[in-house]
Short mmCIF file of C-alpha atoms and ligand atoms in Angstrom, two decimals:
data_model
loop_
_atom_site.label_atom_id
_atom_site.label_comp_id
_atom_site.label_asym_id
_atom_site.label_seq_id
_atom_site.Cartn_x
_atom_site.Cartn_y
_atom_site.Cartn_z
CA UNK Z 1 47.05 3.26 24.96
CA UNK Z 2 43.92 5.40 25.23
CA UNK Z 3 41.34 4.18 27.72
CA UNK Z 4 37.72 5.26 28.20
CA UNK Z 5 38.83 7.26 31.27
CA UNK Z 6 41.00 9.44 29.03
CA UNK Z 7 38.12 10.61 26.85
CA UNK Z 8 36.37 13.01 29.27
CA UNK Z 9 33.18 10.97 29.77
CA UNK Z 10 31.14 11.34 32.98
CA UNK Z 11 31.41 8.87 35.85
CA UNK Z 12 27.89 7.55 35.24
CA UNK Z 13 28.77 6.74 31.64
CA UNK Z 14 32.15 5.24 32.51
CA UNK Z 15 30.59 2.93 35.05
CA UNK Z 16 28.02 1.68 32.48
CA UNK Z 17 30.79 1.14 29.92
CA UNK Z 18 32.78 -0.87 32.47
CA UNK Z 19 29.67 -2.94 33.26
CA UNK Z 20 29.25 -3.74 29.57
CA UNK Z 21 32.76 -5.22 29.59
CA UNK Z 22 34.49 -2.76 27.26
CA UNK Z 23 37.85 -1.44 28.37
CA UNK Z 24 39.51 -0.02 25.28
CA UNK Z 25 37.73 2.49 23.03
CA UNK Z 26 37.64 1.61 19.34
CA UNK Z 27 39.39 4.08 16.97
CA UNK Z 28 36.16 5.90 16.05
CA UNK Z 29 35.31 6.21 19.76
CA UNK Z 30 38.80 7.45 20.69
CA UNK Z 31 38.70 9.87 17.76
CA UNK Z 32 35.16 11.25 18.05
CA UNK Z 33 34.26 11.29 21.75
CA UNK Z 34 36.64 14.05 22.97
CA UNK Z 35 35.54 16.40 20.18
CA UNK Z 36 31.85 15.58 20.63
CA UNK Z 37 32.22 16.46 24.32
CA UNK Z 38 33.67 19.83 23.28
CA UNK Z 39 30.44 20.41 21.31
CA UNK Z 40 32.31 20.24 18.02
CA UNK Z 41 30.64 19.00 14.84
CA UNK Z 42 31.88 15.57 13.74
CA UNK Z 43 32.22 13.98 10.34
CA UNK Z 44 32.74 10.30 11.12
CA UNK Z 45 33.59 8.02 8.24
CA UNK Z 46 33.07 4.59 9.71
CA UNK Z 47 31.22 1.42 8.95
CA UNK Z 48 28.94 -0.39 11.32
CA UNK Z 49 30.90 -2.85 13.39
CA UNK Z 50 33.50 -0.24 14.27
CA UNK Z 51 31.76 0.81 17.49
CA UNK Z 52 30.42 4.00 15.93
CA UNK Z 53 27.09 3.90 17.80
CA UNK Z 54 28.80 4.25 21.16
CA UNK Z 55 30.96 7.03 19.67
CA UNK Z 56 27.89 9.29 19.67
CA UNK Z 57 25.76 7.68 22.39
CA UNK Z 58 28.42 7.99 25.14
CA UNK Z 59 29.18 11.71 24.69
CA UNK Z 60 25.48 12.48 24.25
CA UNK Z 61 24.71 10.82 27.58
CA UNK Z 62 27.43 12.87 29.26
CA UNK Z 63 26.22 16.14 27.70
CA UNK Z 64 22.58 15.41 28.54
CA UNK Z 65 23.34 15.21 32.24
CA UNK Z 66 22.92 19.00 32.38
CA UNK Z 67 19.40 20.31 31.75
CA UNK Z 68 16.05 18.58 31.34
CA UNK Z 69 13.47 17.93 28.65
CA UNK Z 70 10.28 19.89 28.07
CA UNK Z 71 7.05 18.47 26.71
CA UNK Z 72 7.06 18.06 22.94
CA UNK Z 73 10.51 19.66 22.69
CA UNK Z 74 13.15 16.96 22.29
CA UNK Z 75 16.67 17.91 23.30
CA UNK Z 76 18.51 15.68 20.87
CA UNK Z 77 17.57 13.97 17.64
CA UNK Z 78 19.09 10.89 15.98
CA UNK Z 79 18.10 10.01 12.42
CA UNK Z 80 18.49 6.42 11.24
CA UNK Z 81 17.64 4.94 7.83
CA UNK Z 82 15.88 1.80 9.08
CA UNK Z 83 13.69 0.84 11.98
CA UNK Z 84 16.09 -1.87 13.09
CA UNK Z 85 18.99 0.54 13.29
CA UNK Z 86 16.85 3.01 15.21
CA UNK Z 87 15.84 0.26 17.65
CA UNK Z 88 19.46 -0.75 18.01
CA UNK Z 89 20.51 2.78 18.92
CA UNK Z 90 17.71 2.86 21.50
CA UNK Z 91 19.13 -0.36 22.99
CA UNK Z 92 22.52 1.33 23.22
CA UNK Z 93 20.94 4.19 25.20
CA UNK Z 94 19.42 1.64 27.54
CA UNK Z 95 22.72 -0.16 28.01
CA UNK Z 96 25.02 2.83 28.48
CA UNK Z 97 22.36 5.08 30.04
CA UNK Z 98 21.35 2.71 32.82
CA UNK Z 99 22.68 5.14 35.46
CA UNK Z 100 20.75 8.04 33.96
CA UNK Z 101 17.11 8.96 34.18
CA UNK Z 102 16.66 10.00 30.60
CA UNK Z 103 13.55 9.77 28.51
CA UNK Z 104 14.35 8.09 25.20
CA UNK Z 105 11.63 8.04 22.53
CA UNK Z 106 11.75 5.83 19.49
CA UNK Z 107 9.68 7.12 16.57
CA UNK Z 108 9.59 4.47 13.87
CA UNK Z 109 7.01 3.35 11.36
CA UNK Z 110 4.85 0.33 12.05
CA UNK Z 111 4.27 1.32 15.70
CA UNK Z 112 1.16 3.15 16.96
CA UNK Z 113 1.24 6.95 17.04
CA UNK Z 114 -0.53 7.07 20.40
CA UNK Z 115 2.25 5.39 22.39
CA UNK Z 116 4.79 7.60 20.68
CA UNK Z 117 2.70 10.72 21.42
CA UNK Z 118 2.58 9.84 25.10
CA UNK Z 119 6.37 9.60 25.24
CA UNK Z 120 6.75 12.95 23.48
CA UNK Z 121 4.25 14.54 25.85
CA UNK Z 122 6.47 13.58 28.80
CA UNK Z 123 9.42 15.36 27.14
CA UNK Z 124 12.13 13.43 25.32
CA UNK Z 125 15.80 13.84 26.07
CA UNK Z 126 16.61 11.67 23.09
CA UNK Z 127 14.47 11.17 20.01
CA UNK Z 128 15.52 8.35 17.70
CA UNK Z 129 13.65 8.32 14.40
CA UNK Z 130 13.37 7.18 10.86
CA UNK Z 131 12.84 10.34 8.75
CA UNK Z 132 9.33 9.52 7.46
CA UNK Z 133 7.81 8.92 10.87
CA UNK Z 134 9.40 12.05 12.32
CA UNK Z 135 7.91 14.18 9.53
CA UNK Z 136 4.53 12.55 10.14
CA UNK Z 137 4.67 13.61 13.78
CA UNK Z 138 5.77 17.12 12.84
CA UNK Z 139 2.92 17.42 10.34
CA UNK Z 140 0.46 16.43 13.06
CA UNK Z 141 1.75 19.44 15.00
CA UNK Z 142 2.88 17.24 17.89
CA UNK Z 143 6.55 18.12 17.88
CA UNK Z 144 8.61 21.27 18.23
CA UNK Z 145 12.14 20.94 16.98
CA UNK Z 146 13.40 24.29 18.23
CA UNK Z 147 14.89 22.80 21.41
CA UNK Z 148 17.17 20.31 19.66
CA UNK Z 149 20.77 20.85 20.77
CA UNK Z 150 22.38 17.82 19.11
CA UNK Z 151 21.49 16.32 15.74
CA UNK Z 152 22.94 12.94 14.74
CA UNK Z 153 22.68 11.81 11.13
CA UNK Z 154 23.72 8.18 11.00
CA UNK Z 155 24.42 6.02 7.93
CA UNK Z 156 24.13 9.02 5.63
CA UNK Z 157 25.11 7.05 2.54
CA UNK Z 158 22.33 4.55 3.19
CA UNK Z 159 19.91 7.48 3.62
CA UNK Z 160 21.00 8.62 0.19
CA UNK Z 161 20.42 5.17 -1.31
CA UNK Z 162 16.94 5.11 0.16
CA UNK Z 163 16.03 8.57 -1.12
CA UNK Z 164 15.79 10.15 2.35
CA UNK Z 165 18.00 13.14 1.66
CA UNK Z 166 15.13 15.57 0.87
CA UNK Z 167 13.46 14.50 4.15
CA UNK Z 168 16.68 15.09 6.05
CA UNK Z 169 17.07 18.52 4.51
CA UNK Z 170 13.53 19.39 5.60
CA UNK Z 171 14.16 18.14 9.12
CA UNK Z 172 17.49 19.98 9.42
CA UNK Z 173 15.75 23.25 8.50
CA UNK Z 174 13.46 22.89 11.53
CA UNK Z 175 16.38 22.61 13.94
CA UNK Z 176 18.23 25.68 15.23
CA UNK Z 177 21.39 26.57 13.35
CA UNK Z 178 23.30 26.70 16.63
CA UNK Z 179 22.95 22.95 17.16
CA UNK Z 180 25.84 20.49 17.27
CA UNK Z 181 25.79 18.00 14.38
CA UNK Z 182 27.35 14.54 14.40
CA UNK Z 183 27.34 13.06 10.92
CA UNK Z 184 28.30 9.45 10.11
CA UNK Z 185 28.67 7.67 6.82
CA UNK Z 186 30.47 4.51 5.72
CA UNK Z 187 31.30 6.00 2.33
CA UNK Z 188 31.66 9.57 1.09
CA UNK Z 189 30.25 9.85 -2.43
CA UNK Z 190 30.05 13.44 -3.76
CA UNK Z 191 26.37 13.88 -2.77
CA UNK Z 192 27.20 12.99 0.83
CA UNK Z 193 30.21 15.30 0.87
CA UNK Z 194 27.94 18.12 -0.35
CA UNK Z 195 25.44 17.35 2.37
CA UNK Z 196 28.15 17.26 5.02
CA UNK Z 197 29.43 20.63 3.78
CA UNK Z 198 25.92 22.10 4.19
CA UNK Z 199 25.11 20.61 7.58
CA UNK Z 200 28.42 20.76 9.43
CA UNK Z 201 30.34 23.74 10.74
CA UNK Z 202 34.07 23.32 10.94
CA UNK Z 203 33.74 19.60 11.67
CA UNK Z 204 36.38 17.31 13.07
CA UNK Z 205 36.84 14.61 10.45
CA UNK Z 206 37.52 11.11 11.77
CA UNK Z 207 37.99 8.31 9.28
CA UNK Z 208 38.59 4.87 10.70
CA UNK Z 209 38.42 2.36 7.89
CA UNK Z 210 38.45 2.75 4.16
CA UNK Z 211 35.00 1.79 2.92
CA UNK Z 212 36.62 -0.51 0.40
CA UNK Z 213 38.48 -2.56 2.96
CA UNK Z 214 37.21 -5.96 3.99
CA UNK Z 215 38.16 -7.49 7.33
CA UNK Z 216 41.28 -9.62 7.08
CA UNK Z 217 39.63 -12.21 9.30
CA UNK Z 218 36.99 -13.03 6.67
CA UNK Z 219 37.70 -15.85 4.20
CA UNK Z 220 36.04 -14.90 0.91
CA UNK Z 221 35.16 -17.45 -1.75
CA UNK Z 222 33.31 -17.48 -5.06
CA UNK Z 223 31.03 -20.38 -5.89
CA UNK Z 224 30.20 -21.07 -9.56
CA UNK Z 225 26.53 -21.64 -10.33
CA UNK Z 226 24.20 -21.92 -13.30
CA UNK Z 227 22.06 -18.86 -13.52
CA UNK Z 228 18.44 -19.87 -13.00
CA UNK Z 229 17.08 -19.20 -9.53
CA UNK Z 230 16.28 -22.84 -8.82
CA UNK Z 231 19.80 -23.78 -9.88
CA UNK Z 232 21.24 -21.12 -7.61
CA UNK Z 233 19.12 -22.37 -4.74
CA UNK Z 234 20.49 -25.89 -5.29
CA UNK Z 235 24.06 -24.53 -5.40
CA UNK Z 236 23.46 -22.66 -2.17
CA UNK Z 237 22.12 -25.75 -0.44
CA UNK Z 238 25.15 -27.72 -1.61
CA UNK Z 239 27.65 -25.21 -0.33
CA UNK Z 240 25.82 -24.87 2.99
CA UNK Z 241 25.81 -28.64 3.44
CA UNK Z 242 29.48 -28.81 2.50
CA UNK Z 243 30.58 -26.33 5.17
CA UNK Z 244 27.75 -27.00 7.62
CA UNK Z 245 30.03 -28.24 10.39
CA UNK Z 246 31.67 -24.78 10.56
CA UNK Z 247 28.46 -22.76 10.43
CA UNK Z 248 27.24 -21.30 13.67
CA UNK Z 249 24.79 -19.03 11.91
CA UNK Z 250 24.62 -17.27 8.58
CA UNK Z 251 23.00 -14.40 6.72
CA UNK Z 252 22.05 -15.00 3.10
CA UNK Z 253 21.74 -11.86 1.01
CA UNK Z 254 19.47 -11.42 -2.01
CA UNK Z 255 19.18 -8.29 -4.12
CA UNK Z 256 15.39 -8.15 -4.20
CA UNK Z 257 12.59 -8.58 -1.70
CA UNK Z 258 10.83 -11.10 -3.90
CA UNK Z 259 13.92 -13.28 -3.99
CA UNK Z 260 14.23 -13.06 -0.22
CA UNK Z 261 10.71 -14.43 0.11
CA UNK Z 262 11.26 -17.15 -2.52
CA UNK Z 263 14.56 -18.32 -1.10
CA UNK Z 264 13.19 -18.29 2.44
CA UNK Z 265 10.26 -20.52 1.42
CA UNK Z 266 12.54 -22.86 -0.50
CA UNK Z 267 14.99 -23.21 2.39
CA UNK Z 268 12.16 -23.80 4.81
CA UNK Z 269 10.83 -26.55 2.53
CA UNK Z 270 14.27 -28.11 2.52
CA UNK Z 271 14.27 -28.26 6.29
CA UNK Z 272 16.65 -25.42 7.18
CA UNK Z 273 16.17 -23.38 10.32
CA UNK Z 274 15.59 -20.06 8.60
CA UNK Z 275 13.96 -16.64 8.92
CA UNK Z 276 13.50 -13.79 6.46
CA UNK Z 277 14.02 -10.05 6.75
CA UNK Z 278 12.91 -7.55 4.14
CA UNK Z 279 11.42 -4.08 4.02
CA UNK Z 280 7.83 -5.18 3.32
CA UNK Z 281 7.45 -7.16 6.51
CA UNK Z 282 5.56 -5.58 9.37
CA UNK Z 283 7.58 -4.34 12.30
CA UNK Z 284 6.50 -7.08 14.67
CA UNK Z 285 7.67 -9.89 12.33
CA UNK Z 286 10.94 -8.09 11.66
CA UNK Z 287 11.65 -7.68 15.36
CA UNK Z 288 10.67 -11.26 16.18
CA UNK Z 289 12.78 -12.71 13.37
CA UNK Z 290 15.78 -10.66 14.34
CA UNK Z 291 15.38 -11.59 17.98
CA UNK Z 292 15.15 -15.29 17.11
CA UNK Z 293 18.24 -15.07 14.94
CA UNK Z 294 20.22 -13.26 17.62
CA UNK Z 295 19.12 -15.82 20.20
CA UNK Z 296 20.20 -18.67 17.90
CA UNK Z 297 16.65 -19.97 17.53
CA UNK Z 298 17.17 -19.54 13.79
CA UNK Z 299 20.37 -20.62 12.10
CA UNK Z 300 19.94 -18.72 8.85
CA UNK Z 301 18.51 -15.35 7.97
CA UNK Z 302 17.64 -14.54 4.36
CA UNK Z 303 17.78 -10.77 3.99
CA UNK Z 304 17.87 -7.84 1.62
CA UNK Z 305 20.45 -5.08 1.95
CA UNK Z 306 18.02 -2.46 3.17
CA UNK Z 307 16.71 -4.65 5.96
CA UNK Z 308 20.10 -5.91 7.05
CA UNK Z 309 22.27 -2.83 6.75
CA UNK Z 310 23.94 -1.99 10.00
CA UNK Z 311 22.28 -4.68 12.08
CA UNK Z 312 24.32 -5.41 15.12
CA UNK Z 313 24.50 -9.16 15.25
CA UNK Z 314 27.87 -9.60 16.90
CA UNK Z 315 28.69 -13.16 16.04
CA UNK Z 316 27.71 -14.24 12.53
CA UNK Z 317 29.98 -17.01 11.29
CA UNK Z 318 28.95 -17.06 7.62
CA UNK Z 319 27.65 -14.72 4.96
CA UNK Z 320 26.25 -16.09 1.71
CA UNK Z 321 25.67 -13.80 -1.24
CA UNK Z 322 22.89 -15.51 -3.15
CA UNK Z 323 23.07 -12.60 -5.60
CA UNK Z 324 26.11 -10.55 -6.50
CA UNK Z 325 25.28 -7.08 -5.19
CA UNK Z 326 24.65 -4.48 -7.87
CA UNK Z 327 26.45 -1.79 -5.90
CA UNK Z 328 29.99 -2.92 -5.10
CA UNK Z 329 29.96 -1.19 -1.68
CA UNK Z 330 27.09 -3.43 -0.64
CA UNK Z 331 29.51 -6.34 -0.88
CA UNK Z 332 31.72 -4.72 1.73
CA UNK Z 333 28.73 -4.08 3.96
CA UNK Z 334 27.37 -7.58 3.52
CA UNK Z 335 30.54 -9.39 4.36
CA UNK Z 336 31.09 -6.93 7.19
CA UNK Z 337 28.32 -8.87 8.99
CA UNK Z 338 30.92 -11.55 9.70
CA UNK Z 339 34.47 -11.41 11.00
CA UNK Z 340 33.44 -8.66 13.42
CA UNK Z 341 35.63 -7.51 16.30
CA UNK Z 342 38.56 -9.66 15.18
CA UNK Z 343 36.59 -12.92 14.98
CA UNK Z 344 37.04 -15.17 11.98
CA UNK Z 345 34.28 -15.51 9.42
CA UNK Z 346 33.56 -16.86 5.96
CA UNK Z 347 31.77 -15.28 3.01
CA UNK Z 348 30.62 -17.22 -0.05
CA UNK Z 349 29.21 -15.57 -3.16
CA UNK Z 350 27.35 -17.38 -5.92
CA UNK Z 351 28.61 -16.38 -9.36
CA UNK Z 352 26.83 -17.04 -12.65
CA UNK Z 353 27.83 -16.17 -16.19
CA UNK Z 354 25.71 -13.05 -15.92
CA UNK Z 355 27.64 -11.62 -12.98
CA UNK Z 356 30.96 -10.78 -14.61
CA UNK Z 357 30.41 -7.00 -14.65
CA UNK Z 358 29.36 -6.66 -11.02
CA UNK Z 359 32.01 -9.08 -9.83
CA UNK Z 360 34.70 -7.03 -11.59
CA UNK Z 361 33.42 -3.88 -9.88
CA UNK Z 362 33.66 -5.58 -6.49
CA UNK Z 363 37.19 -6.83 -7.11
CA UNK Z 364 38.20 -3.36 -8.21
CA UNK Z 365 36.69 -1.77 -5.12
CA UNK Z 366 38.24 -4.14 -2.61
CA UNK Z 367 41.41 -4.26 -4.66
CA UNK Z 368 41.93 -7.96 -4.27
CA UNK Z 369 41.18 -11.22 -6.03
CA UNK Z 370 38.63 -13.58 -4.52
CA UNK Z 371 39.39 -17.28 -4.73
CA UNK Z 372 36.99 -19.77 -6.25
CA UNK Z 373 35.69 -22.57 -4.11
CA UNK Z 374 35.83 -25.84 -6.06
CA UNK Z 375 36.58 -24.39 -9.48
CA UNK Z 376 35.40 -21.43 -11.56
CA UNK Z 377 32.51 -21.22 -14.04
CA UNK Z 378 34.32 -23.36 -16.60
CA UNK Z 379 34.33 -26.21 -14.06
CA UNK Z 380 30.52 -26.27 -13.86
CA UNK Z 381 28.92 -29.50 -15.02
CA UNK Z 382 27.03 -29.14 -18.32
CA UNK Z 383 23.30 -28.67 -18.15
CA UNK Z 384 21.28 -31.59 -19.38
CA UNK Z 385 20.94 -30.87 -23.08
CA UNK Z 386 18.05 -33.26 -23.55
CA UNK Z 387 15.89 -31.10 -21.28
CA UNK Z 388 16.60 -28.02 -23.32
CA UNK Z 389 15.94 -29.76 -26.57
CA UNK Z 390 12.68 -31.19 -25.34
CA UNK Z 391 11.35 -27.80 -24.40
CA UNK Z 392 12.47 -26.18 -27.63
CA UNK Z 393 10.92 -29.04 -29.63
CA UNK Z 394 7.67 -28.42 -27.89
CA UNK Z 395 7.82 -24.80 -28.94
CA UNK Z 396 8.50 -25.87 -32.50
CA UNK Z 397 11.61 -23.67 -32.52
CA UNK Z 398 9.41 -20.65 -33.13
CA UNK Z 399 10.32 -18.24 -30.38
CA UNK Z 400 13.83 -16.93 -30.02
CA UNK Z 401 15.56 -14.55 -27.61
CA UNK Z 402 14.47 -13.70 -24.09
CA UNK Z 403 11.08 -15.31 -24.20
CA UNK Z 404 12.72 -18.49 -25.28
CA UNK Z 405 15.07 -18.50 -22.32
CA UNK Z 406 12.23 -17.97 -19.96
CA UNK Z 407 10.28 -20.82 -21.51
CA UNK Z 408 13.23 -23.06 -21.06
CA UNK Z 409 13.55 -22.10 -17.41
CA UNK Z 410 9.94 -22.82 -16.77
CA UNK Z 411 9.82 -26.15 -18.52
CA UNK Z 412 13.00 -27.32 -16.87
CA UNK Z 413 12.87 -26.06 -13.34
CA UNK Z 414 10.20 -28.23 -11.78
CA UNK Z 415 11.66 -31.38 -13.28
CA UNK Z 416 15.20 -31.02 -12.13
CA UNK Z 417 14.22 -30.30 -8.58
CA UNK Z 418 11.67 -33.06 -8.28
CA UNK Z 419 13.26 -35.48 -10.72
CA UNK Z 420 10.06 -36.10 -12.63
CA UNK Z 421 7.21 -34.25 -14.30
CA UNK Z 422 5.20 -31.86 -12.24
CA UNK Z 423 1.67 -30.59 -12.48
CA UNK Z 424 2.89 -27.43 -14.12
CA UNK Z 425 4.45 -29.36 -16.91
CA UNK Z 426 1.40 -31.50 -17.38
CA UNK Z 427 -0.69 -28.34 -17.44
CA UNK Z 428 1.66 -27.02 -20.13
CA UNK Z 429 0.92 -29.87 -22.45
CA UNK Z 430 -2.82 -29.77 -22.09
CA UNK Z 431 -2.72 -26.04 -22.68
CA UNK Z 432 -1.03 -26.60 -26.04
CA UNK Z 433 -3.82 -28.83 -27.22
CA UNK Z 434 -6.49 -26.69 -25.77
CA UNK Z 435 -5.14 -23.49 -27.20
CA UNK Z 436 -4.32 -25.04 -30.55
CA UNK Z 437 -7.81 -26.39 -30.99
CA UNK Z 438 -9.30 -23.02 -30.17
CA UNK Z 439 -6.77 -21.28 -32.43
CA UNK Z 440 -5.83 -18.58 -29.96
CA UNK Z 441 -2.64 -16.59 -29.62
CA UNK Z 442 -0.78 -17.05 -26.34
CA UNK Z 443 -1.89 -14.11 -24.19
CA UNK Z 444 0.30 -11.69 -22.23
CA UNK Z 445 3.10 -11.90 -24.75
CA UNK Z 446 3.67 -8.18 -24.26
CA UNK Z 447 4.72 -8.39 -20.63
CA UNK Z 448 7.54 -10.61 -21.72
CA UNK Z 449 9.02 -8.10 -24.11
CA UNK Z 450 9.84 -5.21 -21.80
CA UNK Z 451 13.62 -4.93 -21.43
CA UNK Z 452 14.90 -5.65 -17.93
CA UNK Z 453 16.00 -2.49 -16.15
CA UNK Z 454 18.22 -2.09 -13.19
CA UNK Z 455 15.73 -0.35 -10.93
CA UNK Z 456 18.09 -0.08 -8.01
CA UNK Z 457 19.99 2.57 -9.92
CA UNK Z 458 16.88 4.70 -10.22
CA UNK Z 459 15.08 6.87 -7.73
CA UNK Z 460 11.89 5.10 -6.84
CA UNK Z 461 9.84 8.32 -6.85
CA UNK Z 462 10.10 11.95 -7.94
CA UNK Z 463 12.28 13.95 -5.54
CA UNK Z 464 9.49 16.30 -4.40
CA UNK Z 465 6.69 13.79 -4.08
CA UNK Z 466 6.37 13.36 -0.33
CA UNK Z 467 3.38 11.08 -0.35
CA UNK Z 468 4.96 8.54 -2.63
CA UNK Z 469 8.30 8.83 -0.94
CA UNK Z 470 6.68 7.82 2.33
CA UNK Z 471 5.23 4.76 0.64
CA UNK Z 472 8.53 3.70 -0.84
CA UNK Z 473 10.80 4.44 2.06
CA UNK Z 474 11.49 0.82 2.86
CA UNK Z 475 11.81 -0.24 -0.71
CA UNK Z 476 14.48 -2.75 -1.55
CA UNK Z 477 12.93 -4.12 -4.69
CA UNK Z 478 12.00 -3.17 -8.23
CA UNK Z 479 8.65 -1.64 -9.11
CA UNK Z 480 5.27 -3.32 -8.92
CA UNK Z 481 5.21 -5.77 -11.84
CA UNK Z 482 2.94 -5.18 -14.82
CA UNK Z 483 0.44 -7.98 -15.42
CA UNK Z 484 1.94 -11.18 -14.09
CA UNK Z 485 5.47 -9.70 -14.09
CA UNK Z 486 7.99 -12.52 -14.03
CA UNK Z 487 5.42 -14.95 -12.68
CA UNK Z 488 3.47 -15.72 -15.82
CA UNK Z 489 1.81 -19.10 -15.37
CA UNK Z 490 3.53 -21.70 -17.51
CA UNK Z 491 0.41 -22.61 -19.47
CA UNK Z 492 0.17 -19.05 -20.76
CA UNK Z 493 3.68 -19.20 -22.17
CA UNK Z 494 3.12 -22.21 -24.37
CA UNK Z 495 3.15 -21.67 -28.12
CA UNK Z 496 -0.15 -22.33 -29.81
CA UNK Z 497 -0.14 -24.25 -33.05
CA UNK Z 498 -2.01 -21.98 -35.46
CA UNK Z 499 -2.83 -23.21 -38.90
P1 AMP A 501 28.54 -0.58 16.05
O1 AMP A 501 29.62 -0.24 15.05
O2 AMP A 501 28.12 0.58 16.84
O3 AMP A 501 27.40 -1.30 15.38
O4 AMP A 501 29.17 -1.62 17.12
C1 AMP A 501 29.57 -2.90 16.78
C2 AMP A 501 29.77 -3.80 17.99
O5 AMP A 501 30.92 -3.42 18.73
C3 AMP A 501 28.62 -3.77 18.99
O6 AMP A 501 28.30 -5.11 19.31
C4 AMP A 501 29.16 -3.06 20.18
O7 AMP A 501 28.55 -3.50 21.36
C5 AMP A 501 30.62 -3.43 20.13
N1 AMP A 501 31.48 -2.41 20.76
C6 AMP A 501 31.27 -1.09 20.86
N2 AMP A 501 32.29 -0.49 21.49
C7 AMP A 501 33.19 -1.44 21.78
C8 AMP A 501 34.46 -1.44 22.42
N3 AMP A 501 35.02 -0.31 22.85
N4 AMP A 501 35.11 -2.60 22.54
C9 AMP A 501 34.57 -3.73 22.05
N5 AMP A 501 33.38 -3.81 21.44
C10 AMP A 501 32.69 -2.67 21.31
#
C-alpha cells in the first residue's frame, strides 16, 4: 500500500501530514503528488471530499521550499470559484505548511483591498484568489504575474457554471507559458475539456471517481410533497422531526437565493437551530455562519449550490434537498456533503408533481433508482378541496391558468399554516369591495403573465461585459424581478367586480 513517504514529499511536509493524523494518501493524492513534484501538468478529475486539496497543496509546499518571493510577484497562484473554497485552501496551507515560513495571501471579495495590498507588498509565495478580485488587483497595477511558476485551477466545472471562464482565460494569458498547471474538475463537459486542452501541456490525467457516482454509504430517499412552497416547508419539517433522533447536523439545499432566505426565516420561526448561506450575504456573515455550523452551534444550514459547493464540513449526517436540483450533477455534489470519508449519511429529497423531468435526469445520471420514504406522490393526502373552491368562488371563476394557480396559493397558504384566517386574507376581502366600488382593474396583471424561464441555464451577463460579470459573480438566483416579481401583495391579485 502506498504511504505518504512513498510520494517524494519533503520532510517538513511529511511531518505536518503526520501531525494532522493522515497516514494513507487518498487515490487522487497518490496519483497526482508524484507527477506534480516532477513539475508535470495535472488534469485531476475528482470531486471535493476526495482529498484533492492536499493533492496540490502538499507538492506545492515541497516545491516552494526552494526560492523566495519578491514584492508584488507571487510565485504560485490558485484560482477558486468561491470565497469559502479559497479560504478553505488557505486553511490547508496553514495546516500542512506549519513547518514552513511561507507567505500566503488570500485575495477574495468582501475583504478590504488595503490588507490584501500589504500582504502582496511583502511578496506572496502563494496567492489564493477568486477570479474577480484578482483581476481587480491586476487592474490597479498592484500585481505582476510574470513570476508565477505554478497555476492551480480548482473546480473548473463550477467556474464554468459561474461564468468565470473568460476571467480565467485573461488571467492565464498574464502568466508565463513555462508555468506548471494543475487543473481540477469534478466533471469534464466539452467546454472544460477544451479549456484543459488549451491550458495544459502533456498533462498526467488522474481520475478518481466518476462524477455520476454517489457514495455507497449514503442512504438516499425521496419524499413526496405538494408543490407550494409553504407545503414543502411543512413536509420538510415533518421529515426532519421524523428522523430527528439520527440527525447530528444537516444541510438543506434550495435552488434559489430567495428560497434560501425564505426557508431560513421559516425554520427559525419554527424553532430550529439554523443558519443560511447564499451568495448575496456579506463575507463576514458567511464566515460566521459556516464557523458556527462547523462548531455545531447551528444544527442546520440552509444553502444554495454556489455557496455550498466544495465546502469542507467533514461530518454532515444529513442532506435535505428542498428543491430538486435543475442540473443533475448538482445532486451528486449536494449529497456528497454527507457520507464523507466512509461515514454513513442520509439524503432526503422533496419531490412534487412538477419535478418528474429533473428527477428522471438525476436517476439517469446516477444510474440507480431512489427509494421513496413513506410512499410516492400517489400516496399524498388530498388537498382540502373546500379551500380551493372558496378561493375560486371569490374570483367568480373568471381567471384561468397560471394566475389562477397563484391566486389559489395565496388565498390558501396563510390559512393552512395558521389554521385560521390571517390579515392577508382579511385584506383580500376588503380590497374586493374597495376596488369594486371604485370600478378599477386589478393592477400589475402584466407581471403575472411573463412565462417562467429557467434562468440557471442562461448566462447571467454577456460574455465580454466585465463590469456586469463582476457584479454577478456570486449569483445563484434568477434575475432581479420586474415590479413585485413573485411577491405581489395579495390584495392586488383580487378580481374586481366590474359592472
Ligand atoms: P477535500 O477533497 O480536499 O475537500 O478533502 C476532504 C477531506 O478529506 C478534508 O477534511 C481533508 O482534511 C480530508 N483528507 C485529506 N487527505 C486525507 C487523507 N489522506 N486521509 C484522510 N482524510 C484526508
